[in-house]
XYZ file of C-alpha atoms in Angstrom:
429
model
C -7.974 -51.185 139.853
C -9.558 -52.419 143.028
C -11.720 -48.863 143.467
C -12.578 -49.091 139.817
C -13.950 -52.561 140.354
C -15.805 -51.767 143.342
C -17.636 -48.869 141.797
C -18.297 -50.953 138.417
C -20.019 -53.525 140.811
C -21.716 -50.617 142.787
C -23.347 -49.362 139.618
C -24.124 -52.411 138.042
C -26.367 -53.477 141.148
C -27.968 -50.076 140.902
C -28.634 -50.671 137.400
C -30.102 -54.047 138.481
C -32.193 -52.416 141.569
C -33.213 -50.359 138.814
C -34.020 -52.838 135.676
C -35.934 -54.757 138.422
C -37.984 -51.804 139.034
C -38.565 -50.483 135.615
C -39.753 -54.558 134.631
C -41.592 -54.612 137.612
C -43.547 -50.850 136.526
C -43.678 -52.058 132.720
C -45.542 -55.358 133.686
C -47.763 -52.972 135.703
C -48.471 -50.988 132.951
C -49.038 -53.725 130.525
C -51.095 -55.635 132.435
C -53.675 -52.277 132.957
C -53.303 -51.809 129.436
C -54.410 -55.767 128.462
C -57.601 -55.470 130.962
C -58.262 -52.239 129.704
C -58.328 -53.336 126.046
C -60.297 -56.568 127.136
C -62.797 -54.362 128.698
C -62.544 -52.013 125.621
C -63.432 -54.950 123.666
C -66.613 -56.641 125.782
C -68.215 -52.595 126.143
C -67.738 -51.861 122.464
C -71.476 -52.908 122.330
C -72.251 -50.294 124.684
C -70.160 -47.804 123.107
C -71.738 -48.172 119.704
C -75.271 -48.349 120.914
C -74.150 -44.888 123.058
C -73.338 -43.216 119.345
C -76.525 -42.688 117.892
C -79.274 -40.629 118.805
C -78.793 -37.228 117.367
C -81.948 -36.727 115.920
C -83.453 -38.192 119.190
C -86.376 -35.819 120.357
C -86.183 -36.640 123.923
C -82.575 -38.287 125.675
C -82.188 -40.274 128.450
C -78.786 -41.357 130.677
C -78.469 -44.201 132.667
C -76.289 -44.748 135.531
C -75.188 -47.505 137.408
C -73.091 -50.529 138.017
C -72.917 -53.819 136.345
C -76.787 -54.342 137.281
C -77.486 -51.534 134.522
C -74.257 -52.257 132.132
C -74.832 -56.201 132.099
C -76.288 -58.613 128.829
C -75.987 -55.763 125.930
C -78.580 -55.533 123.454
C -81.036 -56.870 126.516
C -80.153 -54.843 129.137
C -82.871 -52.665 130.720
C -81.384 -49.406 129.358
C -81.690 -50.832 125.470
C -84.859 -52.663 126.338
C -86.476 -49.339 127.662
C -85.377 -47.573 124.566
C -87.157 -50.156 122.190
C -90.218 -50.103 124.336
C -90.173 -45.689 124.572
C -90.336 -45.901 120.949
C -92.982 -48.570 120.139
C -95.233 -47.274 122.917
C -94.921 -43.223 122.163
C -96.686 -42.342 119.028
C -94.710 -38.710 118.247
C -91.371 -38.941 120.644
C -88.453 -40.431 119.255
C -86.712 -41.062 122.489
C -82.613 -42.358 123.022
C -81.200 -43.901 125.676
C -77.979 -44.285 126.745
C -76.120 -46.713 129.284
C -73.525 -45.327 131.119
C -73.237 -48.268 133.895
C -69.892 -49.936 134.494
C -69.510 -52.974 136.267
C -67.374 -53.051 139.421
C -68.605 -49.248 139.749
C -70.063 -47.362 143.277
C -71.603 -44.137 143.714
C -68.480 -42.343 144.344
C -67.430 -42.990 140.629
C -70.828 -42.262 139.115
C -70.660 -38.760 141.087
C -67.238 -38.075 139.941
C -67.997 -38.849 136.494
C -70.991 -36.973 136.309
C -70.670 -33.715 134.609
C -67.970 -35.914 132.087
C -70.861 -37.620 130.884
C -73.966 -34.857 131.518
C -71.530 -32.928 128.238
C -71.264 -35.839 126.382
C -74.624 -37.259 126.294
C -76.552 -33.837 127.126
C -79.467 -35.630 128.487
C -82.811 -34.247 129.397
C -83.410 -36.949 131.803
C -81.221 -39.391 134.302
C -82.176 -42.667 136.040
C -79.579 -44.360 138.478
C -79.841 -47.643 139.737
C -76.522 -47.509 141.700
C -75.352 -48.416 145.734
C -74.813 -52.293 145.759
C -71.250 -51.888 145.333
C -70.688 -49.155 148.173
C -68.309 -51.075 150.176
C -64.905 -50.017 151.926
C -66.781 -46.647 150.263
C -64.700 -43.224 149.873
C -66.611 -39.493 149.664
C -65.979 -37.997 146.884
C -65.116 -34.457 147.314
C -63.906 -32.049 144.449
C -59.790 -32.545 145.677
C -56.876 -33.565 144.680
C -56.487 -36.399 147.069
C -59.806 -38.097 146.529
C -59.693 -38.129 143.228
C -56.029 -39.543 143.155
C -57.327 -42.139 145.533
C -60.601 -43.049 143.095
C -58.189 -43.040 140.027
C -56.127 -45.978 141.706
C -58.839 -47.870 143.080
C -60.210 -47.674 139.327
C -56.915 -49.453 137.697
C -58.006 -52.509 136.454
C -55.103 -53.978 138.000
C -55.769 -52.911 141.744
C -59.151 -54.757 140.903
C -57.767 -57.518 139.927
C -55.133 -57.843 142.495
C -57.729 -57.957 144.904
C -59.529 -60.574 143.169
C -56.853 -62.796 143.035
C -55.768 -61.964 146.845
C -58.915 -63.499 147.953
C -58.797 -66.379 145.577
C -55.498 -67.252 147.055
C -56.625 -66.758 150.597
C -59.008 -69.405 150.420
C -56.467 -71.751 148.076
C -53.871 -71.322 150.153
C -56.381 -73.451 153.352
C -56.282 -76.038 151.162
C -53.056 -77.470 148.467
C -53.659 -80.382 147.141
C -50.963 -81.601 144.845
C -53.171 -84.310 142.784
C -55.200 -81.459 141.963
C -52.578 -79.854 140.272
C -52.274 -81.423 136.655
C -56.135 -81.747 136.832
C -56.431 -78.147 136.996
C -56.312 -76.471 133.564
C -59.274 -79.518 132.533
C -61.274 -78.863 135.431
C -61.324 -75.053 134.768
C -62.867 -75.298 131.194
C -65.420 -77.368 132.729
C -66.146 -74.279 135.382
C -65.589 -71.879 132.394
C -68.129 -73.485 130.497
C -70.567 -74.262 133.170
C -70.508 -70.327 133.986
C -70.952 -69.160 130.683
C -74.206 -71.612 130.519
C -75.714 -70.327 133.541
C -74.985 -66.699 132.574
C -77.617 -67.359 129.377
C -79.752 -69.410 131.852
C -79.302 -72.683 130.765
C -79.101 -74.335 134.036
C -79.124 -77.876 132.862
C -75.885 -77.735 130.773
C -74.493 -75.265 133.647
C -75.230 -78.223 135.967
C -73.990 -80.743 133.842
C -70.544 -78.770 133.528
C -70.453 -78.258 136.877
C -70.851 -82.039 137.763
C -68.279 -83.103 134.540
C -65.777 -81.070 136.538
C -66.314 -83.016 139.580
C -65.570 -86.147 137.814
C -62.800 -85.161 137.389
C -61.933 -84.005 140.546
C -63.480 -85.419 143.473
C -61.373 -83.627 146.152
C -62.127 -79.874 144.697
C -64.027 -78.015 147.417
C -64.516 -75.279 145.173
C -66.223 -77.230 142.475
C -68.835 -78.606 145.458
C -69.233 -74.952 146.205
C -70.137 -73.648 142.561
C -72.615 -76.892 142.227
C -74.337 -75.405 145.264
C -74.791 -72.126 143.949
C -76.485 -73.521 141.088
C -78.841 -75.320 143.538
C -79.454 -72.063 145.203
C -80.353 -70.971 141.876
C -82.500 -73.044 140.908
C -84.285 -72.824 144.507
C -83.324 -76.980 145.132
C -81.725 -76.423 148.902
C -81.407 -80.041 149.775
C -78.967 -80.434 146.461
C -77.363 -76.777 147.666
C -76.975 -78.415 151.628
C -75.439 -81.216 150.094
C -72.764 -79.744 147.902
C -72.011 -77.422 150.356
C -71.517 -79.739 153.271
C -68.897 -82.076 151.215
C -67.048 -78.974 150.233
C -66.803 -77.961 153.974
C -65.527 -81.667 154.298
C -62.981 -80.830 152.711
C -62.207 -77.173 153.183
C -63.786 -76.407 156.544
C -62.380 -72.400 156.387
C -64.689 -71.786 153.788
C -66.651 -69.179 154.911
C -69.075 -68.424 151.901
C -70.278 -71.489 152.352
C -71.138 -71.184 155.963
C -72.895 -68.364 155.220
C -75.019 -70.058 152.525
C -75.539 -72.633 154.965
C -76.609 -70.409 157.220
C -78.862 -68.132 154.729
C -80.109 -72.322 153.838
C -80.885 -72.748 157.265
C -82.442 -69.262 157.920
C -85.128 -69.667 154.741
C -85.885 -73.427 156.884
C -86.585 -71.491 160.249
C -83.831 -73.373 161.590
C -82.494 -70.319 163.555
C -80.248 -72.344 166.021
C -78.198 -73.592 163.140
C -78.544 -70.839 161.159
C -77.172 -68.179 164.023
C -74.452 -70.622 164.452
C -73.108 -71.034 160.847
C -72.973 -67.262 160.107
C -71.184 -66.756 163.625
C -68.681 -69.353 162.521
C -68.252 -67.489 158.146
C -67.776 -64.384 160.703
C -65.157 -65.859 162.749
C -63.002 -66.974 160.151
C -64.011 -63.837 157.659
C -65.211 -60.510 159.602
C -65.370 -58.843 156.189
C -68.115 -61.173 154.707
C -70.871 -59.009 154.815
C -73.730 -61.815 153.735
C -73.401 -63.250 156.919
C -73.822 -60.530 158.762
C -77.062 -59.421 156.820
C -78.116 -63.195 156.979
C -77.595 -63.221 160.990
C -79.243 -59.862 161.757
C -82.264 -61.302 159.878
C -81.794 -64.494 161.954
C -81.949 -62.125 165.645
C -84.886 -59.987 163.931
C -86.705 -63.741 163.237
C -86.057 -64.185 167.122
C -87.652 -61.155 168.220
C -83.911 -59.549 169.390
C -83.648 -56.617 170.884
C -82.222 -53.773 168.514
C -79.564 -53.135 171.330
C -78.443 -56.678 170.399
C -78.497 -55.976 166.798
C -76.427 -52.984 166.791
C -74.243 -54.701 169.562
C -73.231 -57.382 167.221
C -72.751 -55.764 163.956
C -69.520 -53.890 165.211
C -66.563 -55.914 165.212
C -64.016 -56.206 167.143
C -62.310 -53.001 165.063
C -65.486 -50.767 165.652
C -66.609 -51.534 162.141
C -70.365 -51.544 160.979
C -71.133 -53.447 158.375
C -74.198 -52.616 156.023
C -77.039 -55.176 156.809
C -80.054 -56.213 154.938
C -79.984 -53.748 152.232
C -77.929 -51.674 150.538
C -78.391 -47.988 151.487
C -77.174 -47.930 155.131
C -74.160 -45.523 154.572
C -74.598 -41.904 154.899
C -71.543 -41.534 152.282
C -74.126 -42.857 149.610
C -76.870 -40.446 150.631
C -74.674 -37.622 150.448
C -73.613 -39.080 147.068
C -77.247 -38.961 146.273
C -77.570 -35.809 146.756
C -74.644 -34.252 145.681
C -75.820 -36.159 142.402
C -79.057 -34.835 142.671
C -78.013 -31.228 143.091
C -75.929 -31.328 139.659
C -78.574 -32.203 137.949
C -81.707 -29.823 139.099
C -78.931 -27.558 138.622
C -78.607 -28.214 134.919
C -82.493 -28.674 134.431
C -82.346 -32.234 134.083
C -84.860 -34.770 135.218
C -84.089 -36.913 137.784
C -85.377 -41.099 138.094
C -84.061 -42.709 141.088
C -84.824 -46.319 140.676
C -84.834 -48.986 143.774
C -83.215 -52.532 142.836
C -85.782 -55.229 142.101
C -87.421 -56.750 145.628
C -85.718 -53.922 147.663
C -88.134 -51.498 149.751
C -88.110 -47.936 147.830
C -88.898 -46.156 151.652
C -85.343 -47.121 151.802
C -84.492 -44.844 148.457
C -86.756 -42.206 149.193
C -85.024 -41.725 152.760
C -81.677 -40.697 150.567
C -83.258 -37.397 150.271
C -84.804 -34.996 151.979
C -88.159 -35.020 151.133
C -88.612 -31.772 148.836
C -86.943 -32.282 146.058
C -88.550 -33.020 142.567
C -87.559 -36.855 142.216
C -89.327 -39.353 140.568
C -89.114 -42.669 142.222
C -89.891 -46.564 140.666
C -90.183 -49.019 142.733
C -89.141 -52.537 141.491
C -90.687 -54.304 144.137
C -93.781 -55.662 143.215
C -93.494 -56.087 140.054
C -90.433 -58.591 140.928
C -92.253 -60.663 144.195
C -95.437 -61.028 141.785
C -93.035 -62.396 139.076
C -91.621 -64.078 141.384
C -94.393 -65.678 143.237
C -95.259 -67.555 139.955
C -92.130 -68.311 138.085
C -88.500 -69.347 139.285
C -85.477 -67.320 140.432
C -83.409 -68.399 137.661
C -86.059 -66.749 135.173
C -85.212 -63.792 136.306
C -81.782 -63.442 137.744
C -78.557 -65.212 136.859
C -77.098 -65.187 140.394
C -77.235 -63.782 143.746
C -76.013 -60.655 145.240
C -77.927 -60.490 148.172
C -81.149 -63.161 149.777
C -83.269 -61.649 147.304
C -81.894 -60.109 144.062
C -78.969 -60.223 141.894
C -78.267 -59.372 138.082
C -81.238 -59.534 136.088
C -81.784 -62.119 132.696
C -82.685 -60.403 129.868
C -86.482 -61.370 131.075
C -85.512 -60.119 134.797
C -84.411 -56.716 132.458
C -87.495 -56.585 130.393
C -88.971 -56.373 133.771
C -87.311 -53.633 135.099
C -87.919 -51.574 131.308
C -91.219 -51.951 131.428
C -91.999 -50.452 134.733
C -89.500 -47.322 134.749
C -91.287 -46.953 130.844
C -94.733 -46.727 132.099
C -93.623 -44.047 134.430
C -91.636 -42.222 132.219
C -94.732 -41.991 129.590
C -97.211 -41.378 132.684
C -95.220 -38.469 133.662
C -94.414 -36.801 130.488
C -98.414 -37.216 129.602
C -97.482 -39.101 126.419
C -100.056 -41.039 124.646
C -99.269 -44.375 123.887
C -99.875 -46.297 120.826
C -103.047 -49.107 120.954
């Protein structure tokens, strides 16, 4: 009886080690499935706009990340559709948008030919690189594509998410803050959904309600000083940025705002030693590197210096300044390139508003039959006499980030004109 009962109890914790592990699996897969079908739900917009076009005389693909996929029906891919067709007097032309938020150029390449058969396009335009970080070259085998497959699970994104959101909680439990939570975050809820339309004021307002109600919340301070970024007031950012590093002084996003705050005042000093401190405590945050190579380049460093300091301590370089410093992404390019003059298609490489397009053009090598637009001018005239916030909802690097339907209308109009200048169509009066 003894031996019977010892292997009943065997088994049963084997069937335990193993409910544990089927639960744990299960939640896995339900949890992919949930942000899948929430993502299924916000891109149904996309997807139906993607449907039509059959009778289209002239079809157009575009690729990117959440820059291209962003604000629906005023995106730039819809927008340039609308304005193709009330400019062109004969051509009916479609566009679709393939971009995907969260996305990099190793995705877009390995998606490719998927979407060349689906959409048979006779032209492409990519607007793609600001997400190339921790970046992986894609090569046709097995293991690289297992490895972009995982790192596409909705899940794995979100688990990182949340790893860095604790990371920076974890500095700072406060118990009073605890009940006050679940109030304070429809406050932040709401004050992000207002500033993703551009209403700043209620965004603000939200923002500042949610203080209120908690004093002591560093990360409510922070979020009122990105709004002040925003809205170009950097007294109100220094502010709301200093009292949140009163109270959570391992912050290091806001050190290197502080720092980019300080940089824009040509106080280089402070600046260099803000961004050395968001470093120190963060040797991933890759704004403060940018932000304190511009600092040494304001101070006339050497480029010995510069190099010198962008390797860490692990040998790592970080991309600086702009986004297209990794030879991974210009093989990308190319590879992406190739596929297409391959299949006859067109090809529109298109630089991110404010960004240099020599940086673009130096992606390839020079011969190939590439037409390039160049958002730059068009944006620092814009921006020279209106405000940030007209034309950009947030900030993904000093001088860009994703686009307001007007910031979009922008960036349609100018990759239009070229696309009707280069196909020698006649526009309408």
């Amino acid at each position: 009886m003894r031996k019977t009962s010892k292997k009943q109890i065997k088994t049963t914790t084997k069937q335990k080690i193993g409910l544990i592990l089927f639960g744990i699996l299960l939640a896995f897969v339900i949890l992919e499935l949930g942000l899948r079908i929430g993502g299924f739900v916000l891109s149904s917009y996309q997807r139906s706009m993607n449907k039509e076009g059959s009778d289209a005389d002239y079809r157009i693909l575009c690729l990117g990340e959440s820059t291209t996929a962003m604000e629906g029906e005023y995106s730039w891919p819809v927008q340039l559709e609308v304005i193709l067709n009330n400019k062109s007097k004969e051509t009916k032309f479609k566009v679709f948008n393939e971009g995907i938020g969260g996305t990099n150029t190793a995705f877009i390449l390995a998606r490719l030919k998927n979407n060349l058969d689906k959409y048979k396009p006779d032209m492409v335009i990519t607007m793609m690189g600001s997400n190339d970080v921790g970046l992986i070259k894609y090569e046709e085998n097995l293991k690289v594509k297992i490895i972009l497959i995982l790192r596409d699970l909705r899940a794995y994104k979100l688990g990182r998410i949340l790893s860095e959101t604790w990371k920076n909680k974890i500095q700072n439990v406060n118990s009073n803050n605890v009940l006050k939570e679940s109030e304070y975050n429809k406050y932040f809820e709401d004050g992000k959904k207002y500033l993703k339309k551009g209403d700043i004021k209620n965004a603000e307002k939200m923002f500042i309600t949610s203080l209120e109600i908690n004093p002591n919340n560093w990360k409510a301070y922070e979020d009122l000083g990105f709004i002040y970024v925003r809205i170009n007031d950097t007294n109100g950012a220094e502010k709301m940025f200093m009292r949140s590093l009163e109270i959570n002084e391992r912050n290091d996003r806001v050190y290197a705002w502080l720092g980019w705050i300080y940089l824009k005042q040509n106080k280089l000093k402070d600046a260099e030693k803000l961004l050395k401190r968001a470093i120190e405590i963060n040797p991933k945050n890759e704004e403060a590197y940018s932000h304190l190579c511009n600092v040494y380049r304001a101070t006339n460093s050497s480029s010995e210096k510069i190099e010198k300091f962008l390797y860490d301590k692990k040998g790592i370089l970080f991309k600086v300044q702009d986004v297209y410093d990794s030879s991974i992404i210009k093989y990308h390019y190319q590879q992406l390139y190739k596929e297409l003059n391959k299949s006859g298609i067109k090809y529109i490489a298109m630089q991110y508003p404010t960004l240099d397009i020599n940086e673009l053009e130096n992606m390839f090598e020079g011969d190939e039959d590439i037409i390039f637009v160049n958002n730059e001018e068009n944006f620092k005239e814009a921006l020279e006499t209106g405000k940030y916030e007209d034309y950009f909802i947030d900030h993904m690097t000093d001088t860009f980030g994703h686009a307001t339907p007007k910031g979009n209308r922008l960036i349609a109009e100018n990759v239009a004109n070229v696309i009707l200048k280069n196909m020698n169509i006649e526009g309408r009066n």
